[in-house]
PDB file of N, CA and C and ligand atoms in Angstrom:
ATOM      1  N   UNK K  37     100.191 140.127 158.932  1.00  0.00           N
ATOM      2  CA  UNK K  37      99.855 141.072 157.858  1.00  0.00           C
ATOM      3  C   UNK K  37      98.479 140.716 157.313  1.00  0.00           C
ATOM      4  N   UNK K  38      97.464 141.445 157.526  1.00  0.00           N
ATOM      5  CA  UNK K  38      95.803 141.026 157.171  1.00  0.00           C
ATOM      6  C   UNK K  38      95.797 141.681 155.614  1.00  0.00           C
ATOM      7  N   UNK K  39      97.200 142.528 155.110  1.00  0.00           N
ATOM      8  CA  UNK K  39      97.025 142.650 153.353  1.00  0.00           C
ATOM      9  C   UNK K  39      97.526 141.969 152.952  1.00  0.00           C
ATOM     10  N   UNK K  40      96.713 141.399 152.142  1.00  0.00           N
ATOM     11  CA  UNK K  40      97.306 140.630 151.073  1.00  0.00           C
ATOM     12  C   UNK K  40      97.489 141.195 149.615  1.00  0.00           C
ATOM     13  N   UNK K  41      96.796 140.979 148.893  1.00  0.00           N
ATOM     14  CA  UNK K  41      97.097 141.282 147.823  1.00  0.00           C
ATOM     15  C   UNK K  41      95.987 142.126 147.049  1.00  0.00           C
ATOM     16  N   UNK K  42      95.344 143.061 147.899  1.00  0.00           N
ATOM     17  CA  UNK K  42      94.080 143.764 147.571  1.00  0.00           C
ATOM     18  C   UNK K  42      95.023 145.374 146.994  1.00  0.00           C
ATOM     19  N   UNK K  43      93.608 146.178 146.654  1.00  0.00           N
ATOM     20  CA  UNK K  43      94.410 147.599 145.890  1.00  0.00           C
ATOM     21  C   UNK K  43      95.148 147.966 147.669  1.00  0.00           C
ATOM     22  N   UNK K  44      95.540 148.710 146.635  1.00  0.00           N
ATOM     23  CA  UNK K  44      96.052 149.897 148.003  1.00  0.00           C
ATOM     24  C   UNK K  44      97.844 150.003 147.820  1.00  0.00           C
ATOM     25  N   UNK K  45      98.388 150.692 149.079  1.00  0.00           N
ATOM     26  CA  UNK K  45     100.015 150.744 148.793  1.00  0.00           C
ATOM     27  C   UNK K  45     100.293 149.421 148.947  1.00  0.00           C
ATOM     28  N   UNK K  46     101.339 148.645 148.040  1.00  0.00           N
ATOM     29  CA  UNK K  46     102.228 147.626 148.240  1.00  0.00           C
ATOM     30  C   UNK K  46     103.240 147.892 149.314  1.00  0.00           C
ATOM     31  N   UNK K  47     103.029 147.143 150.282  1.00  0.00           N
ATOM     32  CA  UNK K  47     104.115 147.116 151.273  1.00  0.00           C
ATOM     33  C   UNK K  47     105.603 146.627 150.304  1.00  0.00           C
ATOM     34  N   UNK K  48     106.531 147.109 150.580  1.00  0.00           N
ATOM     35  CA  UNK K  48     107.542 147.391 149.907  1.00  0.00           C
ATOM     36  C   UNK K  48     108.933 147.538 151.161  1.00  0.00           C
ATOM     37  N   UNK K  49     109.711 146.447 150.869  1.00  0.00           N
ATOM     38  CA  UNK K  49     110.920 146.144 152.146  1.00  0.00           C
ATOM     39  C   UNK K  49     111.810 146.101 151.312  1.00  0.00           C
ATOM     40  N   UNK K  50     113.334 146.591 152.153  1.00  0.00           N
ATOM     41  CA  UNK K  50     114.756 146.758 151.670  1.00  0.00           C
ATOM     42  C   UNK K  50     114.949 145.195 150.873  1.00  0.00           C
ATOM     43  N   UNK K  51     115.654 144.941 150.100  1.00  0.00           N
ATOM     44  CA  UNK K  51     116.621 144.110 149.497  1.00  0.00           C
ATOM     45  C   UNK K  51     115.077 143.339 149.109  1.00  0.00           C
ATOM     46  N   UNK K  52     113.742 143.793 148.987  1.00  0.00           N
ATOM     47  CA  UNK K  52     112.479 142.754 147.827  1.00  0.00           C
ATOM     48  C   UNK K  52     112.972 143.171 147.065  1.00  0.00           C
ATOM     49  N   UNK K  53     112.702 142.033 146.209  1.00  0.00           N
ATOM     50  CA  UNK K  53     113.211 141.998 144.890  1.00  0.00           C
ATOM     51  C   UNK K  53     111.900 141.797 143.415  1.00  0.00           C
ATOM     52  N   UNK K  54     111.735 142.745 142.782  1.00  0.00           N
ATOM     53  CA  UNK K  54     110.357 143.097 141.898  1.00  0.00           C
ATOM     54  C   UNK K  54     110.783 142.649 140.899  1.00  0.00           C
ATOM     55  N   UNK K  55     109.161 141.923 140.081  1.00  0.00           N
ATOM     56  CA  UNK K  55     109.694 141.989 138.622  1.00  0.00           C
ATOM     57  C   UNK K  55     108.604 142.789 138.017  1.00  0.00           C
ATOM     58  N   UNK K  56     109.179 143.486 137.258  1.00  0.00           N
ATOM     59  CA  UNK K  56     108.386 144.664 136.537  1.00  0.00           C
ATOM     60  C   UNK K  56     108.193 144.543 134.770  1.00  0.00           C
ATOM     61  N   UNK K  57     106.413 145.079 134.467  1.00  0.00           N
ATOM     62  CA  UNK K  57     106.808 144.846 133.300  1.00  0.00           C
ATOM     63  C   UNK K  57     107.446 145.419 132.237  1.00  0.00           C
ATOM     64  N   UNK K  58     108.223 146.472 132.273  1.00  0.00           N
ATOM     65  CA  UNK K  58     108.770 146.450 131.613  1.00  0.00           C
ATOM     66  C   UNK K  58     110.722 146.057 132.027  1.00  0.00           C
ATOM     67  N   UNK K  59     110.969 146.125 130.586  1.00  0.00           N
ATOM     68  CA  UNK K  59     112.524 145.957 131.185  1.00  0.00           C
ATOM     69  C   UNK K  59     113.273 146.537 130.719  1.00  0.00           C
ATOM     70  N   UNK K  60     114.612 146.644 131.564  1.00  0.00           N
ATOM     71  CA  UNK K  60     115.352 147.163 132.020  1.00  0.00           C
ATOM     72  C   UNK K  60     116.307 147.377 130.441  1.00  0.00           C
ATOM     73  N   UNK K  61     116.944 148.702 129.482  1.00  0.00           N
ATOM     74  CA  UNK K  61     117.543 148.517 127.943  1.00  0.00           C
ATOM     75  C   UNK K  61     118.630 147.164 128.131  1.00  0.00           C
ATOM     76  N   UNK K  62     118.828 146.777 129.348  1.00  0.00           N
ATOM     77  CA  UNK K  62     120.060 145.420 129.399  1.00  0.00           C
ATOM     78  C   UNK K  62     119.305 144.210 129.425  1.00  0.00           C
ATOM     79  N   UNK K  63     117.912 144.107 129.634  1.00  0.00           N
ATOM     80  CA  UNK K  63     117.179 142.958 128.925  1.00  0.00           C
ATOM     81  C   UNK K  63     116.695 142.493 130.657  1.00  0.00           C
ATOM     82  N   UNK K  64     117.217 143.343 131.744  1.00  0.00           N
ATOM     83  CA  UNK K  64     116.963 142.680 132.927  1.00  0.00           C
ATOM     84  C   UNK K  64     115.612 143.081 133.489  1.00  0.00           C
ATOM     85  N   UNK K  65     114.310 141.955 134.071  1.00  0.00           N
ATOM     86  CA  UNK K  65     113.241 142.173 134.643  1.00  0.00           C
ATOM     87  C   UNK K  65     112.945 142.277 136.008  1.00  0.00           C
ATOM     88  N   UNK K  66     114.222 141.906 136.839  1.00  0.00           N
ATOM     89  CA  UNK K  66     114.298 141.885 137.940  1.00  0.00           C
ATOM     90  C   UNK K  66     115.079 143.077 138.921  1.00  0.00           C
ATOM     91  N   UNK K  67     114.280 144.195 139.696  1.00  0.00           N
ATOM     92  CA  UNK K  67     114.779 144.911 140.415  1.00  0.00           C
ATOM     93  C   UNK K  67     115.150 144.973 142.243  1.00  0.00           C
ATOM     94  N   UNK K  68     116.149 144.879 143.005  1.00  0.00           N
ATOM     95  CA  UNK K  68     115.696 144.670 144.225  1.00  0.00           C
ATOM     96  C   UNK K  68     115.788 146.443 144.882  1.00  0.00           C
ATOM     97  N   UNK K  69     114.965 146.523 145.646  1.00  0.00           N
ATOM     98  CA  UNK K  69     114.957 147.871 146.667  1.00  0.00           C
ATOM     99  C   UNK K  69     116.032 148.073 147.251  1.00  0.00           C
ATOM    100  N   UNK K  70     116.587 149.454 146.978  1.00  0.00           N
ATOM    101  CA  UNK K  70     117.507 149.703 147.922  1.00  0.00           C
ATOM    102  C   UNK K  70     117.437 150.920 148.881  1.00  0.00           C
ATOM    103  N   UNK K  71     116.599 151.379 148.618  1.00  0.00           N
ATOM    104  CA  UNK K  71     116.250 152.651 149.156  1.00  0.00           C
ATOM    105  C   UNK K  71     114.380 152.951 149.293  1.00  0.00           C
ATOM    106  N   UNK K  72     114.210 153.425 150.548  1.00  0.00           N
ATOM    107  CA  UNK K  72     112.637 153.680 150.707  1.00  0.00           C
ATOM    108  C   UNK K  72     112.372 154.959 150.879  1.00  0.00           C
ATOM    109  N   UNK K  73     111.362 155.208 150.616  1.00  0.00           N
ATOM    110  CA  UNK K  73     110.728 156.999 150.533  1.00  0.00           C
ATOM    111  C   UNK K  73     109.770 157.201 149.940  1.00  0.00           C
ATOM    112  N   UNK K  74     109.509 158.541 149.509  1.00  0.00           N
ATOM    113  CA  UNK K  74     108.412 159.240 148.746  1.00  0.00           C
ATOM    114  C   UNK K  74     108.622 158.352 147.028  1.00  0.00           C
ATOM    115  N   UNK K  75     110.365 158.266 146.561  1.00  0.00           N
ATOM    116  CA  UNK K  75     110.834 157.582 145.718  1.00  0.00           C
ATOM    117  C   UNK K  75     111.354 156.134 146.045  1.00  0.00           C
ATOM    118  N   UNK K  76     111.228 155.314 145.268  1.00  0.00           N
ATOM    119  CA  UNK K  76     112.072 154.110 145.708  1.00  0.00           C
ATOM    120  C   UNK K  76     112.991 153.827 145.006  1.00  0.00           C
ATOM    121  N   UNK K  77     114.005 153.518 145.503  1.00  0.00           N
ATOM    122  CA  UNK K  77     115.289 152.938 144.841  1.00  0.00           C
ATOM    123  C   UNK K  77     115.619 151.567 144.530  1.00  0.00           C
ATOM    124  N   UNK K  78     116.164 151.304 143.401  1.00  0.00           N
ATOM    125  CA  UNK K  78     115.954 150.173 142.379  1.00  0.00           C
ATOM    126  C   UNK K  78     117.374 149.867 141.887  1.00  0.00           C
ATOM    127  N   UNK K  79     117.777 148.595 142.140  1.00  0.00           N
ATOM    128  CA  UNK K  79     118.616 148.629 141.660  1.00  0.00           C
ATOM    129  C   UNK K  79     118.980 147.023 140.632  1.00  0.00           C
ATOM    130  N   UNK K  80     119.018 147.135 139.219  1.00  0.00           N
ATOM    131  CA  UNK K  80     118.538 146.510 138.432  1.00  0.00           C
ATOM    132  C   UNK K  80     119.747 144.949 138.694  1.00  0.00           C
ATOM    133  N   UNK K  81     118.793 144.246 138.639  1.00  0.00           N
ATOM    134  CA  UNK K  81     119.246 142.772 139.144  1.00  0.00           C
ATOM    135  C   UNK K  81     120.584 142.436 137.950  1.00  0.00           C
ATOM    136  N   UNK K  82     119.939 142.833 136.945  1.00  0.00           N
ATOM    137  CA  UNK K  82     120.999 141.906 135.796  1.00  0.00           C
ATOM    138  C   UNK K  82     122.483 143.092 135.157  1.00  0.00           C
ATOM    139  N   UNK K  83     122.285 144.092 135.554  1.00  0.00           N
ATOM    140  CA  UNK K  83     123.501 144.982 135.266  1.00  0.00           C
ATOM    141  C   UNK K  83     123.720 145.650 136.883  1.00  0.00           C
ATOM    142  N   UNK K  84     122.860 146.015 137.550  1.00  0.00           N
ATOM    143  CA  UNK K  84     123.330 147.018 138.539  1.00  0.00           C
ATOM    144  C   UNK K  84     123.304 148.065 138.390  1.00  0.00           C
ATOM    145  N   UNK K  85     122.592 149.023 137.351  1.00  0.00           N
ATOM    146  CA  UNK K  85     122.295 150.448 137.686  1.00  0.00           C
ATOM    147  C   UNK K  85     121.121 150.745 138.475  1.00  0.00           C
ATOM    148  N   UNK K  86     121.146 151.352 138.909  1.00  0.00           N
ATOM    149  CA  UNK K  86     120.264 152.300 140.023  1.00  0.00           C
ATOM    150  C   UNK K  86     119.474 153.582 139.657  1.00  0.00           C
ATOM    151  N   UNK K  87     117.911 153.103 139.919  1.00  0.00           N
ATOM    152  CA  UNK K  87     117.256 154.351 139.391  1.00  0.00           C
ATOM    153  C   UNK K  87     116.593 154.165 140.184  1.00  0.00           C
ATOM    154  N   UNK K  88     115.753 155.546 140.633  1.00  0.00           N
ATOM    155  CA  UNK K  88     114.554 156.267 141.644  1.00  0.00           C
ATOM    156  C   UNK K  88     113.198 156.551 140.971  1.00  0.00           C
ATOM    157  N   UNK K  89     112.382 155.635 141.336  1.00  0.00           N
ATOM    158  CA  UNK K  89     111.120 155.241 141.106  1.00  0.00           C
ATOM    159  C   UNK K  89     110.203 155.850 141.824  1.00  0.00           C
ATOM    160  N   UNK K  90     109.344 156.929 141.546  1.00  0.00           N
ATOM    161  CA  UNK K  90     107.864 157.452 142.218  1.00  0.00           C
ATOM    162  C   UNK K  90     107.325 155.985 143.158  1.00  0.00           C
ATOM    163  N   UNK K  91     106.851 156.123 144.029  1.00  0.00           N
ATOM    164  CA  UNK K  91     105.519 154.289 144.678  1.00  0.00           C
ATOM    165  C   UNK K  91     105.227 154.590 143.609  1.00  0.00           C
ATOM    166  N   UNK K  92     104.363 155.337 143.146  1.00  0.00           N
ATOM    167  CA  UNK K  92     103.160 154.774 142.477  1.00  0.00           C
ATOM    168  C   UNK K  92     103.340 154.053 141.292  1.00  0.00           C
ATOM    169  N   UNK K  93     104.481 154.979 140.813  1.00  0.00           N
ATOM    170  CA  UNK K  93     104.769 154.147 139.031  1.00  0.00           C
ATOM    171  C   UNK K  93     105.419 152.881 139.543  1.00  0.00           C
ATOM    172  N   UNK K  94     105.935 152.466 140.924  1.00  0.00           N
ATOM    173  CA  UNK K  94     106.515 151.235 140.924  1.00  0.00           C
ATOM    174  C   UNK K  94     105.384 150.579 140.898  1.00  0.00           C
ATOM    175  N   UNK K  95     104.133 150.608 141.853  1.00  0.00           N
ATOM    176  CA  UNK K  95     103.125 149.603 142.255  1.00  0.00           C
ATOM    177  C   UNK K  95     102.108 149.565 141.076  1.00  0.00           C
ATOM    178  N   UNK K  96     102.528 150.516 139.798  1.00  0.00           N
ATOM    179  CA  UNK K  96     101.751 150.475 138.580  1.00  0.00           C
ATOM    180  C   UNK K  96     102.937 149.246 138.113  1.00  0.00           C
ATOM    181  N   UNK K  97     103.705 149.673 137.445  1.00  0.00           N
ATOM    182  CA  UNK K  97     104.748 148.452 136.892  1.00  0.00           C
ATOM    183  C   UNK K  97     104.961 146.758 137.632  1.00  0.00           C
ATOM    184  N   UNK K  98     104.387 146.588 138.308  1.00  0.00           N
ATOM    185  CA  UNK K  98     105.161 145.562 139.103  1.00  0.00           C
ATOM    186  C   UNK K  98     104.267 144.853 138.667  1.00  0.00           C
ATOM    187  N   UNK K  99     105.072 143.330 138.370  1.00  0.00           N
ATOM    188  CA  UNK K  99     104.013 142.776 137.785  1.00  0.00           C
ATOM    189  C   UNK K  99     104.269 141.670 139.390  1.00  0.00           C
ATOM    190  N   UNK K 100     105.280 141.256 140.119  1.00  0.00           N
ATOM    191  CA  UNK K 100     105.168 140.478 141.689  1.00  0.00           C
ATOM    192  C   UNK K 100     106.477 140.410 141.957  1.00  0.00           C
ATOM    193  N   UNK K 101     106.388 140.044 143.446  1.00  0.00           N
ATOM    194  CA  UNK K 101     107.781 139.538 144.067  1.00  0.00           C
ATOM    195  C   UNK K 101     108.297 138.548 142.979  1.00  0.00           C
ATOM    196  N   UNK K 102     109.899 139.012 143.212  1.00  0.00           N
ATOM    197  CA  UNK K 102     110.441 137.784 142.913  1.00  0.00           C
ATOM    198  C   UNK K 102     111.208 136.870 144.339  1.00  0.00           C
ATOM    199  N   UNK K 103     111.058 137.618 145.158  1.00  0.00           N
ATOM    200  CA  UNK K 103     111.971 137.334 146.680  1.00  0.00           C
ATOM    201  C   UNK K 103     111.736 138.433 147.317  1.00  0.00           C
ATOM    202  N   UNK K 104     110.947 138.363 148.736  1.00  0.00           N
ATOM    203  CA  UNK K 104     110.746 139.280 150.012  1.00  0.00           C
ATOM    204  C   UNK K 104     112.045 139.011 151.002  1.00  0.00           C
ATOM    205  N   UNK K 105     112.341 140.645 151.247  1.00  0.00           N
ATOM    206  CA  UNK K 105     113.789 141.368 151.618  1.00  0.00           C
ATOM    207  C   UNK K 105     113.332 140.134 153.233  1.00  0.00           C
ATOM    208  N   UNK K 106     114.499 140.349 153.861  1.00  0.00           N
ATOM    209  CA  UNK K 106     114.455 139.817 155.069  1.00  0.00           C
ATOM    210  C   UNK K 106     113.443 140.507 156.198  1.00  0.00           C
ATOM    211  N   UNK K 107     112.953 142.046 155.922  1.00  0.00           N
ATOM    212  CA  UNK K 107     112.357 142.843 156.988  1.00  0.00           C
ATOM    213  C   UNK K 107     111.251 142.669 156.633  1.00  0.00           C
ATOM    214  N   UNK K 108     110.705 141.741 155.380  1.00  0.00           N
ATOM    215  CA  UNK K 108     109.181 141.729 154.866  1.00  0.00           C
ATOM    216  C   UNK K 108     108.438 141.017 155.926  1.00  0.00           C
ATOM    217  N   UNK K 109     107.575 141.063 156.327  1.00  0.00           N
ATOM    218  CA  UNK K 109     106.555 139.872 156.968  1.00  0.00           C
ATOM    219  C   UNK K 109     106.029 139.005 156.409  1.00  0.00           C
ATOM    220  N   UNK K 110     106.407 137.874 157.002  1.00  0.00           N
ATOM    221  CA  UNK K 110     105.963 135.890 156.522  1.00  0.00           C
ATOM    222  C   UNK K 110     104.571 136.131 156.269  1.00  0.00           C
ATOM    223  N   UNK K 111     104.017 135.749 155.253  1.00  0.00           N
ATOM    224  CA  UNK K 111     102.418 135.607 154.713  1.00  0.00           C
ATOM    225  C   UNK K 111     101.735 134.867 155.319  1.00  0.00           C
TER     226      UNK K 111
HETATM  227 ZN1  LIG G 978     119.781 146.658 133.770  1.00  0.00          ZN
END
């Protein structure tokens, strides 16, 4: 993977797990992917609800990995 951590789309894999800044009304900062697309699917680490995220507002919010899904590529 020659991206690192420059602008552009965040590569984004099943079961990464984001922390975003804001949080979640259950106090949780940690989301992992469950779903990929035009939307991404989120499903909140510390309760478990599930919400569908635009990319862009995700790769605006994210403040970094907290854990790359198994399909991510080794840095
Ligand atoms: Zn939550």
């Amino acid at each position: 993977m020659t991206q690192t951590r420059a602008k552009g789309p965040v590569p984004f894999f099943l079961d990464d797990v984001v922390v975003l800044r804001k949080q979640h009304p259950c106090g949780g900062d940690t989301w992992r992917v469950v779903r990929l697309g035009a939307d991404i699917g989120l499903r909140c680490g510390t309760c478990g609800r599930r919400v569908l995220v635009a990319r862009r507002d995700l790769e605006k919010d994210m403040k970094r990995f907290a854990e790359r899904g198994p399909l991510a590529p080794a840095d």
